[in-house]
XYZ file of N, CA and C in Angstrom:
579
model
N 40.606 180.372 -27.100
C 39.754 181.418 -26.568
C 39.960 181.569 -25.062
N 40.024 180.105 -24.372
C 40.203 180.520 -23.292
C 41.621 181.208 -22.498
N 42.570 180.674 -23.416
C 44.191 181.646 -23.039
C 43.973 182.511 -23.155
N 43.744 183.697 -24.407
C 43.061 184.580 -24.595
C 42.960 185.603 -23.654
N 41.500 184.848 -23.045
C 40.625 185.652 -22.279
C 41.481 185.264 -20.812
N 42.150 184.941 -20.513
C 43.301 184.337 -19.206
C 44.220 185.642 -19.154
N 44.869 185.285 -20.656
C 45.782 186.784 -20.548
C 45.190 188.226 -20.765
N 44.131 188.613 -21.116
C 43.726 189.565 -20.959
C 43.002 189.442 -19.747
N 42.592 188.821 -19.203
C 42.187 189.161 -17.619
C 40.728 189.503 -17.495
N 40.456 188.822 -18.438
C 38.670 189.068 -18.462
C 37.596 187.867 -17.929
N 38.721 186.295 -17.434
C 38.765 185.587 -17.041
C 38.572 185.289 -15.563
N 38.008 184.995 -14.119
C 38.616 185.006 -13.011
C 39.905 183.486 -12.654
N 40.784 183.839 -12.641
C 42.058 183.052 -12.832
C 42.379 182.431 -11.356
N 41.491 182.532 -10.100
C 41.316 181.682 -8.859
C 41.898 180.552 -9.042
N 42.554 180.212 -8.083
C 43.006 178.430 -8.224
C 41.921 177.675 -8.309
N 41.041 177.990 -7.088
C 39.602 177.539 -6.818
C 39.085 177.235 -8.235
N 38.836 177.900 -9.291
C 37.909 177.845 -10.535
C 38.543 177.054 -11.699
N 39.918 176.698 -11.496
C 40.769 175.487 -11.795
C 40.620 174.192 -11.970
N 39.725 173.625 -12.498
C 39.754 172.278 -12.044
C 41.275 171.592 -12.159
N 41.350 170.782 -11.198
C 42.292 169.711 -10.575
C 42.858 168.509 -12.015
N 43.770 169.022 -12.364
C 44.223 167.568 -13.230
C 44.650 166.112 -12.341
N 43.733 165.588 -12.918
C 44.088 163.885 -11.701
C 45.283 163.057 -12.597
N 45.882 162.714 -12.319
C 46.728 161.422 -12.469
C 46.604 160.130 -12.021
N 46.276 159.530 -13.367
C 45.749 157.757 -13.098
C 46.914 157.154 -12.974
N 46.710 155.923 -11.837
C 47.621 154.819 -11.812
C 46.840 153.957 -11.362
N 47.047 153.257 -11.968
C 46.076 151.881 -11.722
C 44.132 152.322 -11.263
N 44.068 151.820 -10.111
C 42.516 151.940 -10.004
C 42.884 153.281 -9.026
N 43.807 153.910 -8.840
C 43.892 155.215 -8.440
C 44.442 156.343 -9.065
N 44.229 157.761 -7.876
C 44.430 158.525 -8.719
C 45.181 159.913 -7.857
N 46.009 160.415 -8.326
C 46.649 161.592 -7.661
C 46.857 163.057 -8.514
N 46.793 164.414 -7.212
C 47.151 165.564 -8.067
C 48.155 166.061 -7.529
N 48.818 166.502 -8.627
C 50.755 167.015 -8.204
C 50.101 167.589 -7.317
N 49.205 168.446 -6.770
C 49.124 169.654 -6.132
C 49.077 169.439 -4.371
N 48.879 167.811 -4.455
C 48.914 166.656 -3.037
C 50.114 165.828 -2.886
N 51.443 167.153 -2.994
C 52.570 166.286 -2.377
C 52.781 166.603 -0.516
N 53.134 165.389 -0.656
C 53.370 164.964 1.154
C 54.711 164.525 1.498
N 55.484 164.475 0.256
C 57.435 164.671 0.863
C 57.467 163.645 -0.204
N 58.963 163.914 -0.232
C 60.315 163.545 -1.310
C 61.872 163.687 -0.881
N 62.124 162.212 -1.482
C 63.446 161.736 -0.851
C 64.338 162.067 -2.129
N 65.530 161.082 -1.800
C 66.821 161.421 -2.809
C 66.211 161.088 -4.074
N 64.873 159.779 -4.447
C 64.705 159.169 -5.225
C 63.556 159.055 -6.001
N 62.499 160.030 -5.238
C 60.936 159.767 -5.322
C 60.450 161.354 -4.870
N 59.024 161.353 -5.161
C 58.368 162.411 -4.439
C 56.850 161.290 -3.844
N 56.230 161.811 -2.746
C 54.854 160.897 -2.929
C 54.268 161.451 -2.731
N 52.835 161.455 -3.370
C 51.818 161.999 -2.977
C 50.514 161.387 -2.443
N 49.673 162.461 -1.709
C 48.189 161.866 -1.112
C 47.150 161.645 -2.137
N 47.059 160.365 -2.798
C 46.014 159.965 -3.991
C 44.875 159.163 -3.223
N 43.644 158.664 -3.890
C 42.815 157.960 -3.523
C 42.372 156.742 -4.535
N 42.259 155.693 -4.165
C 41.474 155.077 -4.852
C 39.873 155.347 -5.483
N 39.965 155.587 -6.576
C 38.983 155.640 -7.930
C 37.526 155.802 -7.706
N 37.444 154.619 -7.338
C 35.857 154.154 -7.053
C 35.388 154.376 -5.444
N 36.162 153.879 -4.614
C 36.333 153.464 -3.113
C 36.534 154.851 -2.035
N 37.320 155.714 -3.284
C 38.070 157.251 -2.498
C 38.575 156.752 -1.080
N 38.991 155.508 -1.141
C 39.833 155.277 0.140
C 41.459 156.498 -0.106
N 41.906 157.132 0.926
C 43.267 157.622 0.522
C 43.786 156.940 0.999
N 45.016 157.096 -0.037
C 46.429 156.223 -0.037
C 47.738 157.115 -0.478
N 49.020 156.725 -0.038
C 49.943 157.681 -0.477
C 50.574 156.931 -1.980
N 50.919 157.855 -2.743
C 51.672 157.645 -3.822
C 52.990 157.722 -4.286
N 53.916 156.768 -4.190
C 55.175 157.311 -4.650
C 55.398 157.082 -5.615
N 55.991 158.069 -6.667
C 56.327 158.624 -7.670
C 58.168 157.995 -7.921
N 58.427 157.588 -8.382
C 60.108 157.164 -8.765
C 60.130 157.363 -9.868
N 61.084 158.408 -10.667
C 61.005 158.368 -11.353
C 62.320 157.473 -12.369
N 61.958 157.211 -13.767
C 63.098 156.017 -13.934
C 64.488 156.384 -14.398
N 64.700 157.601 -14.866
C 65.662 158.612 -15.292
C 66.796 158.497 -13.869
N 66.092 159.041 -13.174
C 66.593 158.496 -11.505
C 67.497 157.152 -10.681
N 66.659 156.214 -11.470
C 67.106 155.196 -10.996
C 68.308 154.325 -11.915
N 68.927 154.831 -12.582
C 70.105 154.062 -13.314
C 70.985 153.697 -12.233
N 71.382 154.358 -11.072
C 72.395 153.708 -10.358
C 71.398 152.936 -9.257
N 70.043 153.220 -8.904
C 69.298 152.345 -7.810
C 68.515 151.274 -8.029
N 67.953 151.346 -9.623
C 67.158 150.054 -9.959
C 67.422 148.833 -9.048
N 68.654 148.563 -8.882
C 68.617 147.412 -7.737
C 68.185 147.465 -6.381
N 67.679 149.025 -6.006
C 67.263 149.240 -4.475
C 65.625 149.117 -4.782
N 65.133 149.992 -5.783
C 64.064 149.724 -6.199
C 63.220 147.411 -6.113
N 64.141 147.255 -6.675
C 63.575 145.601 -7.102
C 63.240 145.418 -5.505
N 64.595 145.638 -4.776
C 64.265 144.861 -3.115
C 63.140 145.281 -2.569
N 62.895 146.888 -2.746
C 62.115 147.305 -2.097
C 60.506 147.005 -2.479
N 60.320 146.641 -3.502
C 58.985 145.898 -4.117
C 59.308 144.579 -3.625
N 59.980 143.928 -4.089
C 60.001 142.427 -3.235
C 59.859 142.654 -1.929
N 60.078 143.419 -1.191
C 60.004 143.602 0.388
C 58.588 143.801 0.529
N 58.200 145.021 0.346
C 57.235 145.604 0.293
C 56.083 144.684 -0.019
N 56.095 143.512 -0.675
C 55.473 142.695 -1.190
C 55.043 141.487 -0.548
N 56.401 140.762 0.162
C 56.395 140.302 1.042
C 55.528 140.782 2.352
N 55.843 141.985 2.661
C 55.265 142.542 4.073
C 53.996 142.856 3.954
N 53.432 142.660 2.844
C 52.017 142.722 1.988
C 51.185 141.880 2.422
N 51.986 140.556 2.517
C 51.243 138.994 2.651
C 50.951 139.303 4.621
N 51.825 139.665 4.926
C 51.814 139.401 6.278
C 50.774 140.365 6.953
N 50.605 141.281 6.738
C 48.943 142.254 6.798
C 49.277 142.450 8.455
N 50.955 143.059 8.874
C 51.167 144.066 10.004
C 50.590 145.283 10.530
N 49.934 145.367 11.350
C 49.270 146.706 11.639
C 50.416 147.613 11.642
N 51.897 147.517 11.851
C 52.357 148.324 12.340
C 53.871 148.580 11.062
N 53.303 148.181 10.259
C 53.984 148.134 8.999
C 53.240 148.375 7.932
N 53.760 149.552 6.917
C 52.436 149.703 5.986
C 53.050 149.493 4.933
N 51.773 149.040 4.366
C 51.270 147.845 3.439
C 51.073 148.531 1.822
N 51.934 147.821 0.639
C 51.919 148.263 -0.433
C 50.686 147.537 -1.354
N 50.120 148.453 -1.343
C 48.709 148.256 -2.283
C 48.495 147.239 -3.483
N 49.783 148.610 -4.271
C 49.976 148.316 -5.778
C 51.406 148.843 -6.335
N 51.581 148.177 -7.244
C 52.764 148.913 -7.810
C 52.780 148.920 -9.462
N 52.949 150.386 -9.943
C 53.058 150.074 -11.522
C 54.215 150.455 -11.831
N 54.171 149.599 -13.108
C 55.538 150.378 -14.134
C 55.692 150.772 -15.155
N 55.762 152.076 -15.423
C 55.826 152.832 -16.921
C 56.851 153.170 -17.291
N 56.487 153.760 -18.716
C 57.898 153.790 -19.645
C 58.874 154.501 -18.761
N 57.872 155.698 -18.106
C 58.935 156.741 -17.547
C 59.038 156.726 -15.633
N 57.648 155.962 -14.981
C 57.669 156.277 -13.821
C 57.680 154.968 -13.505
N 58.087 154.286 -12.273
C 57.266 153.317 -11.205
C 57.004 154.081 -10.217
N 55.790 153.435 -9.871
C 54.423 154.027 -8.661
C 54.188 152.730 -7.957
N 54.330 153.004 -6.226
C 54.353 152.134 -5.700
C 52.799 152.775 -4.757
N 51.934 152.456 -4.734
C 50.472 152.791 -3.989
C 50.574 151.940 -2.591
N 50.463 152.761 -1.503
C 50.925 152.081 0.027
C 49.753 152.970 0.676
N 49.176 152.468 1.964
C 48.718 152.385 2.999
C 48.817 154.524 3.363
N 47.676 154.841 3.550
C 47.988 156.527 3.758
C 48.129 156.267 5.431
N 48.711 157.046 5.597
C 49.431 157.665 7.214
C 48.984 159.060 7.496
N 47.981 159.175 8.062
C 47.589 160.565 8.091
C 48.239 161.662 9.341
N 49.142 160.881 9.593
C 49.621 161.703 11.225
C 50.765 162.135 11.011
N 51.555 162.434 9.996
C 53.295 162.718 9.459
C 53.758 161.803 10.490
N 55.071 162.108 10.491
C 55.994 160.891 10.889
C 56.533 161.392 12.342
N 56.869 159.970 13.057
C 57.293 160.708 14.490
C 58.342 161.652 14.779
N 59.194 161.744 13.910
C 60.150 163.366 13.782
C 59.097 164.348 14.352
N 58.132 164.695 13.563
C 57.770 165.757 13.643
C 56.972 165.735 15.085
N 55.968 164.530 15.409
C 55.412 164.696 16.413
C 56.377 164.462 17.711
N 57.646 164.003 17.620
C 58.498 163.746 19.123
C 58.987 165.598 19.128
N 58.861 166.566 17.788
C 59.271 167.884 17.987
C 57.812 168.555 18.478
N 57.259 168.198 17.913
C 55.709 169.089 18.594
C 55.575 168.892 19.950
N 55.823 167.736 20.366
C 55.197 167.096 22.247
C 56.560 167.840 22.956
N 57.971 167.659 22.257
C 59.038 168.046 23.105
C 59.528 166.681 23.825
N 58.721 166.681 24.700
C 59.009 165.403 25.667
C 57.728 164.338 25.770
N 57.844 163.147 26.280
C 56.925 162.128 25.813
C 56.707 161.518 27.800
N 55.344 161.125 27.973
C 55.556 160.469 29.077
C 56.086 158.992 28.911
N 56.729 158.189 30.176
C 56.888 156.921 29.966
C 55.747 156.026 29.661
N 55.032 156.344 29.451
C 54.260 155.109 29.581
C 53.784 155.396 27.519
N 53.869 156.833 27.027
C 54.010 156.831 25.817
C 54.701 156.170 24.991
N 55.959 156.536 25.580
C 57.082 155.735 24.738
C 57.037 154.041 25.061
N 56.796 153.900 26.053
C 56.632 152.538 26.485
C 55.723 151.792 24.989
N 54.377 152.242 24.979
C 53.272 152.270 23.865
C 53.753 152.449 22.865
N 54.579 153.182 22.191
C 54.943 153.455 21.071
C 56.444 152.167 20.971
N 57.345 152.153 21.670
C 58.406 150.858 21.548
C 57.841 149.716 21.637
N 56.749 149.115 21.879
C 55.817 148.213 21.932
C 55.238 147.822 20.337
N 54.557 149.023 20.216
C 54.558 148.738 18.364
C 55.582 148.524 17.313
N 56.674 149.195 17.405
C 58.047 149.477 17.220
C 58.290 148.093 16.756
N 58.896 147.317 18.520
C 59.622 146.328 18.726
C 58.091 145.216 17.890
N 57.258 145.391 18.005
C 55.986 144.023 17.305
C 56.541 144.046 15.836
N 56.412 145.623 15.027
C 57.122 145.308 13.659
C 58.354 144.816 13.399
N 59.242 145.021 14.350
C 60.542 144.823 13.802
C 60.563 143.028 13.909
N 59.866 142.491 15.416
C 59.588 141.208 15.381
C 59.169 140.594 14.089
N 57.949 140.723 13.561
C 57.852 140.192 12.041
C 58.255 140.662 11.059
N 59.208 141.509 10.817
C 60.097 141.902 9.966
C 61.563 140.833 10.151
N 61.753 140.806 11.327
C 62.912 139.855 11.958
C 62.420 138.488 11.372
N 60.718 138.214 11.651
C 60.548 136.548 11.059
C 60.513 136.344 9.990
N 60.133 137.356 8.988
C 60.242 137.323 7.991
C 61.671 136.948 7.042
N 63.120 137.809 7.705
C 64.239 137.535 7.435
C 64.732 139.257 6.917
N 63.648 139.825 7.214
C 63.944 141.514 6.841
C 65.087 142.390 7.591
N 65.831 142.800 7.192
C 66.465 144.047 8.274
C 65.653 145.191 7.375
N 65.361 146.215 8.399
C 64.957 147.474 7.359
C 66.142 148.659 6.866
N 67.092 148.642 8.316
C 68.743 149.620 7.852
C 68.477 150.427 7.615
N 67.553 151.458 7.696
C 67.485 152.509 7.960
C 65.881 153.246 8.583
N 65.852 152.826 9.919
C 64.982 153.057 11.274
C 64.889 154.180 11.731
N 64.590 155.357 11.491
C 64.721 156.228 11.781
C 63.426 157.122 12.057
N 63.186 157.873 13.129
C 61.757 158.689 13.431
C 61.025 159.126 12.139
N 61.674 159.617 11.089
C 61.393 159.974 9.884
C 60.684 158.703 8.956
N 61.065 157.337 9.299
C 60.401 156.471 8.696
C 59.464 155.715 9.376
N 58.993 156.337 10.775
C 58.141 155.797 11.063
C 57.076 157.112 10.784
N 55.700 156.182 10.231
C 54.471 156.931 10.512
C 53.558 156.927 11.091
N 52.574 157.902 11.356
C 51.515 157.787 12.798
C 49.931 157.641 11.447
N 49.472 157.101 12.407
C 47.802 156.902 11.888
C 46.981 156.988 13.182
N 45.971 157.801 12.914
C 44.875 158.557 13.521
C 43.804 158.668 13.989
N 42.540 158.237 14.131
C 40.914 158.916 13.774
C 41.081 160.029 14.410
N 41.446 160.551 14.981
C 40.579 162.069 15.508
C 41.733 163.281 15.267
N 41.184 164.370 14.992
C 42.104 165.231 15.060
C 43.475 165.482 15.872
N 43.437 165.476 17.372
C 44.193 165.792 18.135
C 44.075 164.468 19.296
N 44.840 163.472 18.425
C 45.032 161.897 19.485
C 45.487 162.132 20.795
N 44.874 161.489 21.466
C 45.952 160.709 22.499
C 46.694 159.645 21.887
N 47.949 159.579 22.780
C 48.959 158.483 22.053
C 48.265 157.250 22.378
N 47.496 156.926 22.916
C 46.612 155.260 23.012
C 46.292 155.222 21.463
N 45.422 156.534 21.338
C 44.688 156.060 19.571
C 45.792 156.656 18.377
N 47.421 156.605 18.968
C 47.955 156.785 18.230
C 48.614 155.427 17.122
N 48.406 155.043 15.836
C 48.762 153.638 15.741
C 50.249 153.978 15.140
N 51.996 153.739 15.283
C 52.727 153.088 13.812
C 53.226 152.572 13.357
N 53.446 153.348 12.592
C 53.901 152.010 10.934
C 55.276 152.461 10.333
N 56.082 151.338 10.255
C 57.287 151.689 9.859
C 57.526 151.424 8.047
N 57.766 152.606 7.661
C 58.232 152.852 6.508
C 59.389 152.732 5.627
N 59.001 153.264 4.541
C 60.423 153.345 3.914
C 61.348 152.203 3.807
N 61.320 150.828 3.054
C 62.118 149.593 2.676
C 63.095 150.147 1.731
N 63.753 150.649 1.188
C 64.452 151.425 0.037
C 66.027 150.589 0.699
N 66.167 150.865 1.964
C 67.330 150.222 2.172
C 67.476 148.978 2.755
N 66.177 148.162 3.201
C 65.878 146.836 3.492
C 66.272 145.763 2.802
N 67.092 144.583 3.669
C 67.140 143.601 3.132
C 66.786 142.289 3.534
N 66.906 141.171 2.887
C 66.739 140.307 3.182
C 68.159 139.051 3.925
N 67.758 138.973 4.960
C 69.119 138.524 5.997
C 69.203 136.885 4.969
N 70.570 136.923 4.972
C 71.030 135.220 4.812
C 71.775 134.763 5.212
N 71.911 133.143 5.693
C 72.454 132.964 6.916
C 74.202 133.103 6.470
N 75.052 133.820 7.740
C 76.089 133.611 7.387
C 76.675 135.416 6.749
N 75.563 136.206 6.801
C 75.562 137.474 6.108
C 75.669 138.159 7.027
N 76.096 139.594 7.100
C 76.055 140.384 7.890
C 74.735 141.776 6.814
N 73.700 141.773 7.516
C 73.459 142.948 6.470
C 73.644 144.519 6.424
């Protein structure tokens, strides 16, 4: 009845009057309609936890995908896992991770500020004492990533993310967090990674 009345147009067909299909994973939950970017391997989206409505981002891998990466996948949960224990402000932190027939979902730490690509293109130019502040956080993660035995191998403005409280920060209350382990490894002695 209700297609019906959809295709004849007797319906109001608003997105608004739509309710939202959620997607469960674990004690959270996401809607396709909250994607926030996608790589060669994944899409992720802005989900929240269940009960808590804390937001968190979601990545989506799908497993069709991964026949030639499953082995980038494993590191990057073992990494990710690892860097879990260590509870870095300036490294974000994987929640949860599931695995289904068809997807793994890795639930990480939300970043509400996009990534410094975009904000080193919005500012243009940065004062010194910004960048100073910002290579300061930088160089602290890469330090316990280094103690850990981590290289990350692929560092790039795009994998770092910014976190927030206020709409329009100053870079003092700007915090980040370096992302993206997909190509991270674990150093052994005698290795070049």
């Amino acid at each position: 009845a209700v297609v019906s009345a959809v295709i004849s147009g007797s319906v109001n067909t608003s997105i608004a009057s739509i309710p939202t299909m959620m997607e469960v994973v674990g004690e959270y939950e996401y809607s396709h309609k909250d994607l926030i970017g996608h790589g060669a391997f994944a899409v992720v989206f802005k989900g929240r936890h269940r009960h808590h409505r804390q937001s968190v981002a979601i990545k989506s891998i799908t497993k069709k995908n991964l026949q030639r990466s499953q082995n980038l996948l494993g590191k990057e949960i073992k990494i990710l896992s690892e860097l879990t224990q260590l509870h870095h402000d300036h490294v974000v932190a994987l929640l949860d991770c599931k695995d289904t027939q068809t997807h793994v979902f890795l639930v990480m730490e939300y970043c509400n500020g996009g990534d410094l690509a975009d904000y080193l293109q919005s500012k243009g130019t940065l004062s010194e004492d910004t960048i100073r502040l910002f290579f300061k956080q930088i160089a602290g993660a890469m330090k316990a990533l280094n103690a850990k035995g981590i290289v990350h191998r692929d560092l790039k403005p795009q994998n770092i993310l910014l976190c927030h409280e206020n709409p329009n920060p100053m870079a003092t209350e700007i915090k980040l967090k370096i992302a993206d382990f997909g190509f991270a490894r674990f150093l052994e002695d005698g290795v070049m990674a």
